[in-house]
Coordinates of C-alpha atoms in Angstrom, one line a residue:
M1 CA -7.0 12.3 -11.6
Y2 CA -7.3 13.4 -15.1
L3 CA -7.8 17.0 -15.8
N4 CA -11.0 18.1 -17.6
N5 CA -10.4 21.5 -19.3
G6 CA -14.0 22.7 -18.8
A7 CA -14.3 21.6 -15.3
G8 CA -14.3 24.3 -12.6
G9 CA -13.6 21.8 -9.9
Y10 CA -14.1 18.1 -9.0
I11 CA -16.2 16.3 -6.4
L12 CA -14.8 13.0 -4.8
Y13 CA -17.1 10.4 -3.6
R14 CA -16.3 7.2 -1.5
K15 CA -18.2 4.1 -0.4
A16 CA -17.1 1.6 2.2
G17 CA -17.6 -1.9 1.2
K18 CA -21.1 -2.3 -0.6
G19 CA -22.5 0.8 1.0
K20 CA -23.6 4.0 -0.4
Y21 CA -21.7 6.7 -2.0
G22 CA -20.8 9.8 0.2
K23 CA -19.2 13.2 -0.7
L24 CA -15.6 12.8 0.4
A25 CA -14.3 16.2 -0.8
N26 CA -14.4 19.2 -3.0
I27 CA -11.2 19.7 -5.1
N28 CA -10.6 23.2 -6.6
K29 CA -9.3 23.1 -10.1
N30 CA -6.5 25.3 -9.2
T31 CA -5.0 22.7 -6.7
I32 CA -3.0 19.7 -7.6
L33 CA -5.2 17.1 -8.8
S34 CA -4.8 14.3 -6.1
Y35 CA -6.2 13.5 -2.9
T36 CA -5.2 11.5 0.1
D37 CA -7.8 9.9 2.0
K38 CA -6.6 10.3 5.6
S39 CA -9.8 9.0 7.1
A40 CA -9.6 5.4 5.4
K41 CA -9.6 2.6 8.1
N42 CA -7.2 -0.4 8.0
G43 CA -8.7 -3.4 6.4
T44 CA -11.6 -1.8 4.7
V45 CA -12.4 -1.8 1.0
Y46 CA -13.2 1.4 -0.5
T47 CA -14.6 2.4 -3.9
Y48 CA -13.9 6.0 -5.2
K49 CA -15.4 8.0 -8.1
I50 CA -14.6 11.5 -9.3
V51 CA -17.1 14.0 -10.9
A52 CA -16.1 17.0 -12.8
C53 CA -18.4 20.0 -12.0
K54 CA -18.8 23.6 -13.3
T55 CA -20.9 26.6 -12.0
A56 CA -22.4 28.9 -14.5
G57 CA -24.3 32.0 -12.6
K58 CA -26.1 30.3 -9.6
T59 CA -26.5 26.8 -11.5
S60 CA -24.0 23.9 -10.8
Y61 CA -23.5 21.2 -13.5
N62 CA -22.0 17.8 -12.8
A63 CA -20.5 15.7 -15.7
A64 CA -21.1 12.0 -15.8
D65 CA -19.4 9.9 -13.0
S66 CA -15.8 8.8 -13.7
N67 CA -14.6 5.3 -13.7
Q68 CA -14.7 3.7 -10.3
K69 CA -11.4 2.5 -8.4
T70 CA -11.8 0.0 -5.7
I71 CA -8.7 -0.2 -3.3
M72 CA -8.3 -1.7 0.3
R73 CA -6.5 0.3 2.9
I74 CA -4.0 -1.7 4.6
T75 CA -1.8 -0.1 7.1
S76 CA 2.0 -0.8 6.3
S77 CA 3.8 -3.1 8.5
K78 CA 7.3 -2.1 9.8
V79 CA 10.4 -4.2 9.9
T80 CA 11.4 -4.0 13.7
K81 CA 14.5 -6.1 13.7
T82 CA 16.9 -7.7 11.4
T83 CA 19.2 -10.3 12.9
N84 CA 22.3 -12.0 11.5
K85 CA 22.3 -15.8 12.6
A86 CA 25.2 -18.2 12.4
G87 CA 25.2 -20.5 9.2
K88 CA 24.4 -17.6 6.8
K89 CA 20.8 -16.8 8.1
M90 CA 19.0 -13.7 8.8
T91 CA 15.9 -13.4 10.7
V92 CA 13.5 -10.6 9.7
K93 CA 10.8 -9.3 12.5
W94 CA 8.0 -7.0 11.7
S95 CA 4.9 -5.4 13.3
V96 CA 1.8 -7.4 13.0
N97 CA -1.4 -6.1 11.5
S98 CA -4.5 -8.2 12.5
K99 CA -6.5 -7.1 9.3
V100 CA -4.2 -8.8 6.8
G101 CA -3.9 -12.3 5.3
G102 CA 0.0 -12.2 5.4
Y103 CA 3.2 -10.6 4.5
Q104 CA 5.7 -10.2 1.7
I105 CA 9.2 -10.0 2.8
Q106 CA 11.7 -8.7 0.0
Y107 CA 15.5 -8.7 0.3
S108 CA 18.4 -7.8 -2.0
V109 CA 21.8 -6.8 -2.1
K110 CA 21.1 -3.7 -3.8
S111 CA 19.4 -0.7 -1.9
N112 CA 17.1 -0.2 -5.0
F113 CA 16.0 -3.9 -4.7
A114 CA 17.1 -4.7 -8.2
K115 CA 16.9 -8.5 -8.5
A116 CA 15.3 -8.8 -5.1
K117 CA 13.9 -11.9 -3.7
T118 CA 10.5 -12.3 -2.1
V119 CA 9.4 -14.5 0.7
K120 CA 5.8 -15.0 1.6
A121 CA 4.4 -15.3 5.1
T122 CA 0.7 -16.1 5.5
G123 CA -1.2 -15.5 8.6
A124 CA -1.9 -12.1 10.1
K125 CA -0.3 -13.2 13.5
K126 CA 3.0 -14.2 11.7
S127 CA 5.6 -11.8 12.8
N128 CA 9.0 -13.1 11.7
V129 CA 10.8 -15.4 9.1
T130 CA 14.3 -16.7 8.8
I131 CA 15.9 -16.6 5.5
A132 CA 18.8 -19.2 4.9
K133 CA 21.6 -19.8 2.4
L134 CA 22.6 -16.2 2.0
A135 CA 26.2 -15.1 0.9
K136 CA 28.4 -12.9 3.1
K137 CA 27.1 -9.5 2.1
K138 CA 25.1 -6.6 3.1
Y139 CA 21.4 -7.3 2.6
Y140 CA 18.6 -4.6 2.2
V141 CA 15.0 -5.8 3.7
R142 CA 11.6 -4.6 3.5
V143 CA 8.0 -5.9 4.2
R144 CA 4.6 -5.1 3.1
S145 CA 1.0 -6.8 4.1
F146 CA -1.4 -8.2 1.7
K147 CA -5.1 -9.4 2.1
K148 CA -6.9 -11.3 -0.6
V149 CA -10.6 -10.6 -0.9
G150 CA -12.3 -12.6 -3.7
K151 CA -9.9 -12.9 -6.7
T152 CA -8.3 -9.5 -5.7
T153 CA -5.0 -9.4 -3.7
Y154 CA -4.6 -5.9 -2.0
Y155 CA -1.1 -4.8 -0.9
S156 CA 0.1 -2.0 1.5
A157 CA 2.9 0.2 0.8
W158 CA 6.6 -1.3 1.3
S159 CA 8.0 -0.5 4.7
T160 CA 11.0 1.5 5.2
T161 CA 14.2 -0.5 4.5
K162 CA 16.3 -2.0 7.1
N163 CA 19.8 -3.7 6.6
V164 CA 21.9 -6.7 7.9
V165 CA 25.1 -7.9 7.1
I166 CA 25.7 -11.6 6.8
K167 CA 29.2 -12.5 8.3
K168 CA 29.6 -16.1 8.7

């Protein structure tokens, strides 16, 4: 959120899909200007807007609506297993999320994922991928879910990192 110096606080509104906006939270000006929507459901598109407000005496005043931000809540998948296979290959397995369109698997020899390579696995039921032609090194692996709605692709957060050492 952006701070409005004249605001006494903020009201956060949310709508699911094409529904109507409902009040989600009151945010006091003296708190950190961020909010985590813990009630958001996996696979649902939400649109949020923020309104600055001020109270003078017994009267409350609301500023114009903020720009709207549309996001989709996608639960992050978890890398459940990485396996070193003969022939310089690794298999990556993850938890399945039935509300998504697929997964991105990212791997790198650097823990910060600099110069990482990404593999795409389409289909919500897909739960593993084998990556071949790897060097004898330690690889760091992570996965995230994605879903395309219209022209927009929504992504979950990256999973925690797992690693595998390619020996042969």
